[in-house]
mmCIF file with all atom_site columns, C-alpha atoms in Angstrom:
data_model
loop_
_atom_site.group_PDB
_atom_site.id
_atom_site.type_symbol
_atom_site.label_atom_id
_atom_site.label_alt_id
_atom_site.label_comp_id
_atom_site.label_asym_id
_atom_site.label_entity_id
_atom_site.label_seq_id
_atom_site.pdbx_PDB_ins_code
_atom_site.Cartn_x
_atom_site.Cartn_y
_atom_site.Cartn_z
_atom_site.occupancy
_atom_site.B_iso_or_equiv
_atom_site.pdbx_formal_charge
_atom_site.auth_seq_id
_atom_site.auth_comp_id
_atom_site.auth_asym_id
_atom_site.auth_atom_id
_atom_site.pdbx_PDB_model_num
ATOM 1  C CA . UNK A 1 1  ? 15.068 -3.904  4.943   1.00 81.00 ? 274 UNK A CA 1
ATOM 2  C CA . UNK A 1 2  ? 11.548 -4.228  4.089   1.00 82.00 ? 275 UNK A CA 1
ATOM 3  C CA . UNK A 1 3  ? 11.061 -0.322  5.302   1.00 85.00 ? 276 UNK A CA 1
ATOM 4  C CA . UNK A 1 4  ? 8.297  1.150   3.046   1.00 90.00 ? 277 UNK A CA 1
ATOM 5  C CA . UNK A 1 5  ? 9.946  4.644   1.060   1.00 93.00 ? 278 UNK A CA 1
ATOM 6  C CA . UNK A 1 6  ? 5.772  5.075   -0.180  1.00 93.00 ? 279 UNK A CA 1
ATOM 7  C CA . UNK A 1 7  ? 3.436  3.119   0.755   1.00 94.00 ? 280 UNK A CA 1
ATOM 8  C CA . UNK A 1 8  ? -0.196 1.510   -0.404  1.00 94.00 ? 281 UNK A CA 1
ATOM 9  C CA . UNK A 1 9  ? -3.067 5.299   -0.262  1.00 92.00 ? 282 UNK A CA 1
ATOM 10 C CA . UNK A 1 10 ? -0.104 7.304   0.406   1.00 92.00 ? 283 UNK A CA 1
ATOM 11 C CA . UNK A 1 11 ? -0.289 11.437  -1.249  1.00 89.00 ? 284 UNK A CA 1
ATOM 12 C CA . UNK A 1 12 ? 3.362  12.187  -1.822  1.00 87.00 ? 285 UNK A CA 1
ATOM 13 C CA . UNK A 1 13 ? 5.860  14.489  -2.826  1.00 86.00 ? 286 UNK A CA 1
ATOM 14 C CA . UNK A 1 14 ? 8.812  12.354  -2.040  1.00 89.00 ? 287 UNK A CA 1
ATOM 15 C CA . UNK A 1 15 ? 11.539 11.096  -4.578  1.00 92.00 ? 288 UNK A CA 1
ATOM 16 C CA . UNK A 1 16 ? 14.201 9.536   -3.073  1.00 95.00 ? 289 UNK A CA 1
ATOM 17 C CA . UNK A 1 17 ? 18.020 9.013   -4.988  1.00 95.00 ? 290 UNK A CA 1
ATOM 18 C CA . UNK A 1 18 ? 19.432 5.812   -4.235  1.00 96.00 ? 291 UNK A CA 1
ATOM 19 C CA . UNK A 1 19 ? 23.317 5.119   -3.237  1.00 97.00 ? 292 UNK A CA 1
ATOM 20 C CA . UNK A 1 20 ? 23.016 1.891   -3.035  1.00 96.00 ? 293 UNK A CA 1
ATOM 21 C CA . UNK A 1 21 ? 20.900 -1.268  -1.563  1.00 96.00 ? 294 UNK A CA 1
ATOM 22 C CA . UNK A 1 22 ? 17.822 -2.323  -3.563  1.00 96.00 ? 295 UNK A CA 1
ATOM 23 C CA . UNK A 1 23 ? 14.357 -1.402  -3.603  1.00 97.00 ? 296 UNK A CA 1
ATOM 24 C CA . UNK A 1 24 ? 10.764 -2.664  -5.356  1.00 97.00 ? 297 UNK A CA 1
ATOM 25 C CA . UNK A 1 25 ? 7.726  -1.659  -6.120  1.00 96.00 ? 298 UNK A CA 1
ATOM 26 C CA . UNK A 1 26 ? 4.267  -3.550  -5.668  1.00 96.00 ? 299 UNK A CA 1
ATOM 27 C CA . UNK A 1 27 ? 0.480  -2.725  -6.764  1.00 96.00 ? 300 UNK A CA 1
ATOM 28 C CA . UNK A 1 28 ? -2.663 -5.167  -5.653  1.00 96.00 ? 301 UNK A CA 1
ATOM 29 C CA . UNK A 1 29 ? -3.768 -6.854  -8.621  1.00 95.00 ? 302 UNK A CA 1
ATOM 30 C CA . UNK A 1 30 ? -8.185 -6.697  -9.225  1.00 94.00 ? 303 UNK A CA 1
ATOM 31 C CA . UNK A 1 31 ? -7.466 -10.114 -7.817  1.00 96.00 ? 304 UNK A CA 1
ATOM 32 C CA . UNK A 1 32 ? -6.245 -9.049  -5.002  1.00 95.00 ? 305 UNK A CA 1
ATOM 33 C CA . UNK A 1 33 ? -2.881 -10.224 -5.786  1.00 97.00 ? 306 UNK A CA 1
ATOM 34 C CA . UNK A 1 34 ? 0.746  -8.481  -4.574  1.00 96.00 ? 307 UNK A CA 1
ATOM 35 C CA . UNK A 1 35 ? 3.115  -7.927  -8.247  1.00 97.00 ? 308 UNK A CA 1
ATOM 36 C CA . UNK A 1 36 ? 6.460  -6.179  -7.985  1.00 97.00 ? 309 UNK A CA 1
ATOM 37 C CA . UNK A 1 37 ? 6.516  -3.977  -10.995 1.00 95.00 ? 310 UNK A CA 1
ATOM 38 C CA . UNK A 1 38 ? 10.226 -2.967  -10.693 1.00 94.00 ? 311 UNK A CA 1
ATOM 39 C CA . UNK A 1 39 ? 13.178 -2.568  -9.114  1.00 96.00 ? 312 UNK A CA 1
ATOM 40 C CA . UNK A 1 40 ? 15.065 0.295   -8.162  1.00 96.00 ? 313 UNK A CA 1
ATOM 41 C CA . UNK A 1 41 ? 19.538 0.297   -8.226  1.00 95.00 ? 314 UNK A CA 1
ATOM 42 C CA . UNK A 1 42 ? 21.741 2.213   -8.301  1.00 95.00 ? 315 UNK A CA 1
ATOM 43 C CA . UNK A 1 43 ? 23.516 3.476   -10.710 1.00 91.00 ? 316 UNK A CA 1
ATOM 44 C CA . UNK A 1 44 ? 20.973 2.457   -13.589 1.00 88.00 ? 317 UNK A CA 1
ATOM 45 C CA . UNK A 1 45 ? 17.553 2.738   -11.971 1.00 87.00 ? 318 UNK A CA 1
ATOM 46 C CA . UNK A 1 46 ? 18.720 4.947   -9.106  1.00 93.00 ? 319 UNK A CA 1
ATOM 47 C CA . UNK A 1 47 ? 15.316 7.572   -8.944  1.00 91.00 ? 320 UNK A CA 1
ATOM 48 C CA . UNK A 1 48 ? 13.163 6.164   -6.095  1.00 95.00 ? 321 UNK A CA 1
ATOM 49 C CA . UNK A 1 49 ? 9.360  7.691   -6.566  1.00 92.00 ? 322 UNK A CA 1
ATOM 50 C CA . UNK A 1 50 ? 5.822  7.188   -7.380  1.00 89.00 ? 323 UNK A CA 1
ATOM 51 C CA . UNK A 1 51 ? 5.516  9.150   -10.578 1.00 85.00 ? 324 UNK A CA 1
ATOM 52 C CA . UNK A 1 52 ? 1.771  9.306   -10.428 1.00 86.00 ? 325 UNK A CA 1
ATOM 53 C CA . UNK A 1 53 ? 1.173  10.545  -6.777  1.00 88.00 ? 326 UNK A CA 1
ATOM 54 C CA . UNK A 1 54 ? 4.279  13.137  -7.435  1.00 88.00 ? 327 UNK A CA 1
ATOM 55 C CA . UNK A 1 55 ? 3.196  14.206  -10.895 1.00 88.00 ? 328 UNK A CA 1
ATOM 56 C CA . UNK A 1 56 ? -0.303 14.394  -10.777 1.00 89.00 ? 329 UNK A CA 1
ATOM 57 C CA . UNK A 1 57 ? -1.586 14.645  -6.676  1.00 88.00 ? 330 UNK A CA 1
ATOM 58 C CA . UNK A 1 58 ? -3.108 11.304  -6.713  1.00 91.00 ? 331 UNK A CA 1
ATOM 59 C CA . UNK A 1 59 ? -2.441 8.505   -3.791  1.00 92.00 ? 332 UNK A CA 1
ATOM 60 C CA . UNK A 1 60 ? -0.605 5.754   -4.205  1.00 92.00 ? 333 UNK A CA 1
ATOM 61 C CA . UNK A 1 61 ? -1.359 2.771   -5.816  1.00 92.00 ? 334 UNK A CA 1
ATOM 62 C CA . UNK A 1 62 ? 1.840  0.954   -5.559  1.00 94.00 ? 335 UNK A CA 1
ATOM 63 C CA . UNK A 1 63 ? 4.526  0.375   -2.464  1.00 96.00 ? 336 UNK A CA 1
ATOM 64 C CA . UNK A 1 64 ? 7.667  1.144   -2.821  1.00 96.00 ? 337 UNK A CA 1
ATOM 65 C CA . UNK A 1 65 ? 10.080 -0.742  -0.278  1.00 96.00 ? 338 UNK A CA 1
ATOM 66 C CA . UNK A 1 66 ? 13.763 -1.728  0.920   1.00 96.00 ? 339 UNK A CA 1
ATOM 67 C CA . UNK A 1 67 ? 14.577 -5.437  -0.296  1.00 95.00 ? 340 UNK A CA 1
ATOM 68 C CA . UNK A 1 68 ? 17.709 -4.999  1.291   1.00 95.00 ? 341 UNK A CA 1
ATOM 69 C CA . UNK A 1 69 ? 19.488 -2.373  3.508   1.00 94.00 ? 342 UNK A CA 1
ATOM 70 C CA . UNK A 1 70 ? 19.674 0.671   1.664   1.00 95.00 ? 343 UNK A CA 1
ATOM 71 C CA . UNK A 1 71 ? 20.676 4.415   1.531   1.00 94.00 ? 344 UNK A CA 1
ATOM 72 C CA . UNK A 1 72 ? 18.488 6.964   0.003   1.00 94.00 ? 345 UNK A CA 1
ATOM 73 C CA . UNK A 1 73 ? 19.227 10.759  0.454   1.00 94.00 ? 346 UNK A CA 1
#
């Protein structure tokens, strides 16, 4: 619980499948202000990854972290 998977700057490769638990994800607003964006579950929204950073090279700009105890392989 409240373990980041990716976290704010991060470069990844990572993408995580989700048994079960609950994740979000976050970005800063230009405010300065935390959003979640979405929610990860299995078995409907069960891909855990920063599409950006995986796709294209780029760091982070979202967090993506446990809400609740959770399995990922």
């Amino acid at each position: 619980k409240g373990e980041p998977f990716i976290d704010y700057g991060e470069k990844t490769k990572k993408i995580g499948i989700l048994l079960n638990g609950l994740l979000y994800a976050t970005y800063v607003s230009d405010a300065g202000n935390e959003w979640v964006s979405r929610f990860f579950f299995p078995p409907n929204n069960f891909i855990v990854s920063n599409h950006e950073s995986f796709y294209l090279g780029k760091y982070s700009s979202e967090s993506i972290r446990a809400y609740e105890d959770s399995d990922l392989i």
